[in-house]
XYZ file of C-alpha atoms in Angstrom:
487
model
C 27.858 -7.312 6.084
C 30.055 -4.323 5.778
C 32.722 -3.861 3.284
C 35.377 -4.664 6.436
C 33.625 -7.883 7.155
C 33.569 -8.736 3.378
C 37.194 -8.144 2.889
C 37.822 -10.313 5.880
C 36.129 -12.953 5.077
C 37.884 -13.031 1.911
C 41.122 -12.458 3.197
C 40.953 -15.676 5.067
C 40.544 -18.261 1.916
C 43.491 -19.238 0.661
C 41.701 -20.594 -2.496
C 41.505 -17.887 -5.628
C 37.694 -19.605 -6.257
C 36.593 -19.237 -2.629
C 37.586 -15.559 -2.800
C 35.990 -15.000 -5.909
C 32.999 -16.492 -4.708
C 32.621 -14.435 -1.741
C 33.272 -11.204 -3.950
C 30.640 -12.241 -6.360
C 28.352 -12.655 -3.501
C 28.684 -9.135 -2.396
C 29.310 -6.809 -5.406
C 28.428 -6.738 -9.278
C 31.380 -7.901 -11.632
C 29.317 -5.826 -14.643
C 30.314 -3.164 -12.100
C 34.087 -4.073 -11.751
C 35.084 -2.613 -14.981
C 38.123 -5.553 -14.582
C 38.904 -4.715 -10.970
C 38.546 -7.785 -8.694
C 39.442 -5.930 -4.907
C 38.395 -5.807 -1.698
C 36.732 -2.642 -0.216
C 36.694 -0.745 3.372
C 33.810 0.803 4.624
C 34.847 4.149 2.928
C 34.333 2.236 -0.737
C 38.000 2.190 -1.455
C 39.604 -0.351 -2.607
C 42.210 -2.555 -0.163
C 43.464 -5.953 -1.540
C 43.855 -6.373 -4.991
C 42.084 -10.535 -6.218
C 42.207 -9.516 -10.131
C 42.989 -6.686 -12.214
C 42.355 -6.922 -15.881
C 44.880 -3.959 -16.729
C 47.122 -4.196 -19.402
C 50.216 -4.124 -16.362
C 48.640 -6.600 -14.433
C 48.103 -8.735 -17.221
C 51.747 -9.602 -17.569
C 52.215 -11.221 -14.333
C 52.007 -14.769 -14.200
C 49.300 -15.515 -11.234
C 46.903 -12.442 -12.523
C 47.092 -14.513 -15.793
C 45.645 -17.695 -14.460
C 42.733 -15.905 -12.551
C 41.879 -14.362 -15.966
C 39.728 -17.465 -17.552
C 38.177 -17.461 -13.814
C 36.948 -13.389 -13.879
C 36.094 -14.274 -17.506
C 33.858 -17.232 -16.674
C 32.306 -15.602 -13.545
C 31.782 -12.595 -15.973
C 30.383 -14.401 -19.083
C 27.835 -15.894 -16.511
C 25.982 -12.863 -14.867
C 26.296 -11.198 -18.419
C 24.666 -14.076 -20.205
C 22.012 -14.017 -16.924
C 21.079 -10.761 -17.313
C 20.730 -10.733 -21.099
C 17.886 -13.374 -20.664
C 16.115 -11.422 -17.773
C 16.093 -8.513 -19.840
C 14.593 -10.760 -23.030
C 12.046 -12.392 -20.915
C 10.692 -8.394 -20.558
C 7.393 -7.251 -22.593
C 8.669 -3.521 -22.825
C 10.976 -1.404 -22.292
C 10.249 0.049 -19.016
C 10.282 -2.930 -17.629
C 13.823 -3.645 -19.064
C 14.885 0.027 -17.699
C 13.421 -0.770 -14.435
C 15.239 -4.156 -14.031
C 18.325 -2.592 -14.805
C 17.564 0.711 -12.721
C 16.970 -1.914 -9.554
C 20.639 -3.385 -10.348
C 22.923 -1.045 -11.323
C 21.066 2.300 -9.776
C 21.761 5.812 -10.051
C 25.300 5.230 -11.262
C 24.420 2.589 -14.235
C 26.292 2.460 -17.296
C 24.110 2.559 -20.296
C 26.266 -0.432 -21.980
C 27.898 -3.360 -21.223
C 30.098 -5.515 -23.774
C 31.021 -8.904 -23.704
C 33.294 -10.084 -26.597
C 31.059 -9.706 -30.281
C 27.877 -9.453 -27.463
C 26.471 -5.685 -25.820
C 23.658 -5.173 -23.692
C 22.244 -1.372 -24.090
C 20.142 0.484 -22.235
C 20.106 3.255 -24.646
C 16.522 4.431 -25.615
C 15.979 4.069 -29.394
C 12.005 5.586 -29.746
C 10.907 8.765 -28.235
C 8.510 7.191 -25.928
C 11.626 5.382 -24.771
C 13.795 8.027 -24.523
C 11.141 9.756 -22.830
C 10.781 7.011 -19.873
C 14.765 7.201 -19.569
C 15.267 10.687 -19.336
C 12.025 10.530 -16.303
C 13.867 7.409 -14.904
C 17.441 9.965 -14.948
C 14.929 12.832 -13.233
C 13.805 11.095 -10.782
C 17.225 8.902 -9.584
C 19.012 12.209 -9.654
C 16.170 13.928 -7.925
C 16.623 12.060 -5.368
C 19.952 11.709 -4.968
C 20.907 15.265 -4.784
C 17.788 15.891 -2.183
C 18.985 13.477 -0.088
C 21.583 13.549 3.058
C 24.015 12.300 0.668
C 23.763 15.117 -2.008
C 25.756 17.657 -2.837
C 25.550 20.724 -0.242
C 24.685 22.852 -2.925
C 21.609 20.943 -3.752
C 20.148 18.956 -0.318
C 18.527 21.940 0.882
C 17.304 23.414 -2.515
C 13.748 20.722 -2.971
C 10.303 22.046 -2.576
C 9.831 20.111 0.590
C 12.764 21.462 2.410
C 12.589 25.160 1.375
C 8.527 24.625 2.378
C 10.149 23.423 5.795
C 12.145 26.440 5.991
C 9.679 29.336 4.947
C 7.483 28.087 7.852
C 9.648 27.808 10.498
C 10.242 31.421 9.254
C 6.436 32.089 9.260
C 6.207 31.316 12.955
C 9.102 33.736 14.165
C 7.103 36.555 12.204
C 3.873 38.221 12.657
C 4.262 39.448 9.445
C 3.692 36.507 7.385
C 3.131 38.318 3.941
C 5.926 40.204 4.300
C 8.441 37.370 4.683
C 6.095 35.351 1.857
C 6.729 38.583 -0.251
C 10.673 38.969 0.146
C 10.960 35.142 -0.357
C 9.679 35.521 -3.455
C 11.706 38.038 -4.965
C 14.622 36.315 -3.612
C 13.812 33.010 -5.517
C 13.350 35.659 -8.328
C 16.398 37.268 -7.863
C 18.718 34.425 -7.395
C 17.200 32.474 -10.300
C 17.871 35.777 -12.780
C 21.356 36.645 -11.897
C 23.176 33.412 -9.317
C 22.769 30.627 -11.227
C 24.008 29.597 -14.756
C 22.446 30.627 -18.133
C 20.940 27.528 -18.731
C 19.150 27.232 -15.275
C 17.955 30.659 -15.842
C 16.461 29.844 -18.847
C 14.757 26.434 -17.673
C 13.181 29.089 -15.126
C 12.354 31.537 -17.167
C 10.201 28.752 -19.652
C 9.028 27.069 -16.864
C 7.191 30.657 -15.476
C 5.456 30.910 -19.060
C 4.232 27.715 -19.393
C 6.720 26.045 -21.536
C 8.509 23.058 -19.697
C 11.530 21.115 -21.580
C 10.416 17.775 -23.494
C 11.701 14.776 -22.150
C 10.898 12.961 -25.086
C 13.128 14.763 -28.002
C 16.894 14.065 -27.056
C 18.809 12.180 -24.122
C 19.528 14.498 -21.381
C 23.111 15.289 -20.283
C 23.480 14.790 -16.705
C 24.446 18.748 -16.319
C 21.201 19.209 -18.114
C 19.161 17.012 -15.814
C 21.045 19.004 -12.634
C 20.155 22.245 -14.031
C 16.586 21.522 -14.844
C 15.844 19.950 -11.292
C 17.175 22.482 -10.043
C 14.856 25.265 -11.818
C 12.025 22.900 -11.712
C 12.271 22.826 -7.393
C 12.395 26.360 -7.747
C 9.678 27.430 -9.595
C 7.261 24.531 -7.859
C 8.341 26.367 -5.112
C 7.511 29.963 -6.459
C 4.125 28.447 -7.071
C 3.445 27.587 -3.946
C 3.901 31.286 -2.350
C 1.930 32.358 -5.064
C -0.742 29.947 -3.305
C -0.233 31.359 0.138
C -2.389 34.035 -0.348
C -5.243 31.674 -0.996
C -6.873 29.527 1.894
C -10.039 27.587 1.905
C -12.667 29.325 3.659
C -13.734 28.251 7.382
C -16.888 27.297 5.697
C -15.959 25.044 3.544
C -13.426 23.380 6.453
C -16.543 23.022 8.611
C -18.756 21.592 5.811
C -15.775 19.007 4.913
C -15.599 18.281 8.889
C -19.565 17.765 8.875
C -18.909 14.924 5.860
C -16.203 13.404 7.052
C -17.317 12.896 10.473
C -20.331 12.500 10.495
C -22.128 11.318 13.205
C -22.997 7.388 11.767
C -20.834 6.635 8.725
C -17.696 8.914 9.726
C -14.963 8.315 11.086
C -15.030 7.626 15.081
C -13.178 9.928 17.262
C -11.121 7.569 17.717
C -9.363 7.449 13.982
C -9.977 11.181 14.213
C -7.237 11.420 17.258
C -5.479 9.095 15.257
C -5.642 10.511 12.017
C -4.430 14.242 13.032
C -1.913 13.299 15.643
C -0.252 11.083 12.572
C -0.503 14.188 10.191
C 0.604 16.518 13.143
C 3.863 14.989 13.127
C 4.489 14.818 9.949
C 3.761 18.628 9.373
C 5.026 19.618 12.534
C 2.147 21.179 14.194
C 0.198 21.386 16.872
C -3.313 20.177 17.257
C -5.646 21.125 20.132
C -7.729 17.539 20.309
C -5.216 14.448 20.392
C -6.397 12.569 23.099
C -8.432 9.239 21.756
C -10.956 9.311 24.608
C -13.436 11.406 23.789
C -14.439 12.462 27.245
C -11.682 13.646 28.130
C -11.728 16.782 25.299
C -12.061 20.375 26.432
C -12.201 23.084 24.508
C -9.970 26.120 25.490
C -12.125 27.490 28.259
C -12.177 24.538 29.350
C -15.863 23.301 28.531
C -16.318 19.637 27.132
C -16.469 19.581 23.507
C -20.094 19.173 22.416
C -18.910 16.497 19.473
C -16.722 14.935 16.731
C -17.427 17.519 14.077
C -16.060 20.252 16.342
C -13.006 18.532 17.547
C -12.171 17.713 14.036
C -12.745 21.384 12.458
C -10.768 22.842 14.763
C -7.640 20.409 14.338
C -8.038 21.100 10.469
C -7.532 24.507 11.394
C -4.156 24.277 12.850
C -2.831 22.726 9.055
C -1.441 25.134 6.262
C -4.053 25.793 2.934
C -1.907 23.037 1.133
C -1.750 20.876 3.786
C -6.274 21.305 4.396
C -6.056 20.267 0.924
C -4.280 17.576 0.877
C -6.035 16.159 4.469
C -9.541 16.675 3.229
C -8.747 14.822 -0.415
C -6.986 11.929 1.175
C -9.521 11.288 3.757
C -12.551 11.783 0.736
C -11.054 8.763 -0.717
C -10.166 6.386 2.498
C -13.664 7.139 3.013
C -15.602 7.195 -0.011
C -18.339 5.462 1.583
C -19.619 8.274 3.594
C -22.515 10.201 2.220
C -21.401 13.346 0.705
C -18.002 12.116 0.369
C -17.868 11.804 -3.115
C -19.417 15.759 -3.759
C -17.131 17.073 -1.355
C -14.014 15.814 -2.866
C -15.205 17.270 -6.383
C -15.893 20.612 -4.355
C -12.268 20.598 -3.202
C -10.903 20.001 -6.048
C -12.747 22.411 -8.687
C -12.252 25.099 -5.918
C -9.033 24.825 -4.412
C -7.371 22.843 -7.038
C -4.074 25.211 -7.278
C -3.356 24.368 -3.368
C -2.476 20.768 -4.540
C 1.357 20.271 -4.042
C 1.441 16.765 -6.136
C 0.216 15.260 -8.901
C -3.122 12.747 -8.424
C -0.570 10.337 -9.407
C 0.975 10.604 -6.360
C -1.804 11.740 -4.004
C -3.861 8.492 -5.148
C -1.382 5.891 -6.065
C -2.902 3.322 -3.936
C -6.670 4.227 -5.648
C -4.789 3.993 -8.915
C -2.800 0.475 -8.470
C -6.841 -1.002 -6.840
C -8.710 1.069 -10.188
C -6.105 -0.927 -12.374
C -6.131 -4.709 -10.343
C -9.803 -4.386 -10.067
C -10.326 -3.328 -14.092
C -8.854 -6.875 -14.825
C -12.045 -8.012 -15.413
C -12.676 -5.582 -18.009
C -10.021 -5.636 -20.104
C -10.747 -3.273 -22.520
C -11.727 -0.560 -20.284
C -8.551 -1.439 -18.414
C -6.206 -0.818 -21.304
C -7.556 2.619 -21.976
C -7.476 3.143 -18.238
C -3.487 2.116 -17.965
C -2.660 4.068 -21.306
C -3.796 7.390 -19.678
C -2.527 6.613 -16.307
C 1.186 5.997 -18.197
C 0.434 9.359 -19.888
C 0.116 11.336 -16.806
C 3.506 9.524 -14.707
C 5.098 10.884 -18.042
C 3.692 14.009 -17.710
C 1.761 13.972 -20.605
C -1.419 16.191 -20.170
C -2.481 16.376 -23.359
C -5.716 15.837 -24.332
C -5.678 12.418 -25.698
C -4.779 11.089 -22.122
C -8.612 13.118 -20.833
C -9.714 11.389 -23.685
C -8.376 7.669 -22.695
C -9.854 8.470 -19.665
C -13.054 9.218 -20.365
C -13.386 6.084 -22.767
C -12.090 3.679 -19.979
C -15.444 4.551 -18.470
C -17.251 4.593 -21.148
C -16.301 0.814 -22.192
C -16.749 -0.234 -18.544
C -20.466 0.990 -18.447
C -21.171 -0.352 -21.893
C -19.689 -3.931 -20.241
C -21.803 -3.433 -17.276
C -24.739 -2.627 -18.848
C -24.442 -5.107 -21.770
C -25.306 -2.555 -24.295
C -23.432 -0.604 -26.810
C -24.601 3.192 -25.737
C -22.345 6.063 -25.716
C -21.893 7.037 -22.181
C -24.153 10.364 -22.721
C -26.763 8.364 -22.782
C -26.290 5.991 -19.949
C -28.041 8.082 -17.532
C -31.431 5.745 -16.662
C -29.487 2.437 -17.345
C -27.039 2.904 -15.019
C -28.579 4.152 -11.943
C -31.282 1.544 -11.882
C -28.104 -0.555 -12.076
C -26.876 1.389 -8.947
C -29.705 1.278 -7.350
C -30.662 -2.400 -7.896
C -27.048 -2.733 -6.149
C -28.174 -1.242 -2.901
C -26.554 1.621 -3.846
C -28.643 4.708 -2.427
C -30.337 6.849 -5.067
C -28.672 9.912 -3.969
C -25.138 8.232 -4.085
C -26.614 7.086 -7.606
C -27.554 10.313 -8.544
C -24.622 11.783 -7.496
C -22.323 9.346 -9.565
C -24.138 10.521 -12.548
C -23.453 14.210 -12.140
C -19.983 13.440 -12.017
C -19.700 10.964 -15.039
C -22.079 14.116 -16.777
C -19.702 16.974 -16.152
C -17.291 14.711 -17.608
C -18.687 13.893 -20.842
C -19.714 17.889 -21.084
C -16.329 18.765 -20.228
C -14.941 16.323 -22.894
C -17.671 17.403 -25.751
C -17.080 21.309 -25.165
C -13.047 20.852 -24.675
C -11.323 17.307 -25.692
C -13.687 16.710 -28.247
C -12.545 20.229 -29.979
C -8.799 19.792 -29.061
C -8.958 23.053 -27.034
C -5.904 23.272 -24.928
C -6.335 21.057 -21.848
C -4.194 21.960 -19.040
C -2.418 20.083 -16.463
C -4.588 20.687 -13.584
C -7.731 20.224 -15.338
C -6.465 16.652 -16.667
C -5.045 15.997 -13.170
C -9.077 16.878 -12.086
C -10.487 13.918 -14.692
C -7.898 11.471 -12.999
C -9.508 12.198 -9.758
C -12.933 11.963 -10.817
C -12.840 9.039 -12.892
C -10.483 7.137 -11.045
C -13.489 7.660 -8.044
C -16.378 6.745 -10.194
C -14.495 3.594 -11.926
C -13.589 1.736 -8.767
C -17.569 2.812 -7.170
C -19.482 1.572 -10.340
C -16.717 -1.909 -10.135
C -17.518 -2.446 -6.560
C -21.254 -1.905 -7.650
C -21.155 -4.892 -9.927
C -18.967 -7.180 -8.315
């Protein structure tokens, strides 16, 4: 119902309970701050039911609806108090009250001698609130109902905007070049100092904790703002790079492949879906096969060749991301597995997101499907809540690399350190009906991760963020193979 219809309805009870009741139905009396009105479709408020102001307060009527807003009030406080004790931590407590108050939320609400508090007390807490502010505010000022200033400022959009510049030039590293030193120019003398300075850090490496301090909002505004900036600086620094016709041939070779890879028709499918939502064009859309023709107008000799040349009509970043999604919807495929790791130690800077993003829905199956190793899974979830914080340190590799280590030990019944795993495991694989190649293959993976982790973690060299987003990736693979193995 809109607010109109709400205030309506009220309007036509004569009975102060009946229009409370209605109200309460529709809007949050934590929210009210005292203020009991009807709305119009603008937010404003109309009709006045209650007002707990000091003026209103004298007058007879408002004084006998007081003990009624008090009651209704006492109730959803005392409601929500008990949700929020029923929680086992406190992101679950900040996500309960993110979903009910939202971007707007006040931190605390008081009821007599009684206050609920959303205020972070550790710095792992105030670490997950100052994220949860990030992200709400994020998205609010990205959307259609941002400020002007800021809906047009995201990665996404000015990505949108460079390439519908790209097409009107055929000088593409000119306009890449005077883009940049725009976003350099505006970002040193058009914005405030403290934007500039969140810039400046994040160009040298050195982004702001989250966990030291609760951000002011004006803080959180400025740092978005520098952080959309310099993701997008980053990514014309990529544009330079593109992955070779080679390897895009190689990956269309794997992926469909002529028994286990995709049909043509999830090809057509596939590539028209991604064509729309980069806005390009592809040459092969049509889902009957037959019907292809290549420019000269000769049937195309196969799948492999109809899908190359679509992922040729994407952007570097956009190859990337194609390839590494359709690795893991279709892991199955021999050479699947390799390729992925390919893409990813090669052409890892042309990755836009984090893993956590890219491979939520790997991630959420990983964690379900660890369940039955709950050990493993705990080290599994504490890295995975390192990285959505950001946290690429190298205890989170480390976490990582343990989760599998417990789950082999598990598997195999045996209490081996993962290095030396090596003929356990793939007669394990293999007595699975998993092929020895895929077997061997698993193995050099789960290898270059122990070597990376004995030359670098072990040592607590400086791991950096895209080589800890690389051990998510591989890991994450190998766990939920090796699970589907045994199970």
């Amino acid at each position: 119902m809109t607010n109109n219809e709400i205030a309506l309805l009220i309007n036509s009870k004569e009975k102060i309970d009946d229009k409370f009741a209605i109200w309460m139905a529709h809007y949050d009396i934590l929210q009210s701050r005292g203020r009991i009105f009807t709305k119009d479709n603008d937010g404003h408020e109309v009709s006045k039911i209650y007002c707990n102001c000091s003026n209103c307060n004298k007058i007879p009527e408002n004084k006998k609806n007081k003990k009624l807003y008090l009651l209704m009030f006492n109730q959803s406080f005392t409601a929500l108090r008990e949700e929020l004790e029923k929680t086992s931590s406190y992101r679950e407590k900040l996500d309960i009250w993110i979903n009910r108050f939202g971007i707007n939320y006040c931190a605390t609400y008081i009821n007599e001698d009684q206050e609920l508090s959303i205020l972070p007390e550790t710095s792992s807490e105030i670490e997950d609130y100052n994220k949860m502010q990030y992200n709400l505010w994020k998205n609010h000022l990205f959307s259609f109902k941002g400020k002007e200033k800021y809906c047009k400022t995201d990665l996404f959009s000015r990505v949108d905007d460079l390439n519908k510049q790209l097409l009107l030039s055929p000088f593409k590293d000119e306009v890449i070049k005077q883009t940049k030193t725009q976003i350099l120019v505006q970002y040193e003398s058009e914005v405030n100092s403290k934007t500039k300075q969140y810039f400046n850090n994040l160009i040298i490496g050195k982004p702001e904790p989250f966990n030291l301090k609760i951000w002011e909002l004006t803080e959180l505004i400025n740092y978005i703002d520098a952080n959309e900036a310099y993701k997008f600086l980053c990514y014309l620094h990529n544009q330079n790079m593109i992955i070779k016709e080679a390897f895009l041939s190689h990956a269309a070779d794997v992926i469909a492949e002529r028994d286990k890879g995709m049909t043509w028709t999830q090809i057509a499918k596939y590539f028209t879906e991604r064509a729309v939502q980069f806005n390009r064009d592809i040459p092969y859309a049509d889902k009957n096969f037959l019907n292809l023709e290549d420019k000269n107008g000769k049937k195309v000799s196969n799948k492999r060749t109809a899908f190359f040349e679509n992922l040729k009509a994407f952007s570097p970043n956009e190859q990337f991301e194609i390839i590494n999604d359709l690795c893991d919807s279709y892991s199955g495929t021999p050479g699947a597995i390799q390729l992925k790791q390919l893409l990813i130690t090669q052409y890892k800077d042309l990755r836009m997101t984090s893993p956590i993003d890219d491979s939520a829905e790997k991630i959420e199956e990983v964690s379900g499907i660890l369940s039955m190793f709950p050990k493993a899974e705990a080290a599994y979830n504490t890295a995975v809540e390192k990285f959505k914080n950001n946290i690429y340190q190298r205890n989170a590799v480390d976490d990582l690399r343990l989760s599998l280590e417990l789950l082999v030990k598990e598997i195999l019944n045996n209490e081996k350190s993962l290095e030396n795993q090596q003929a356990e495991l793939k007669k394990f694989l293999t007595s699975r009906k998993v092929l020895p190649e895929i077997a061997n293959l698993i193995w050099a993976n789960i290898d270059n991760i122990t070597k990376y982790h004995n030359r670098y973690v072990k040592h607590d060299d400086n791991v950096g963020k895209t080589d800890s987003e690389t051990m998510l990736d591989m890991t994450t693979t190998i766990i939920k193979i090796i699970i589907k193995a045994a199970t």
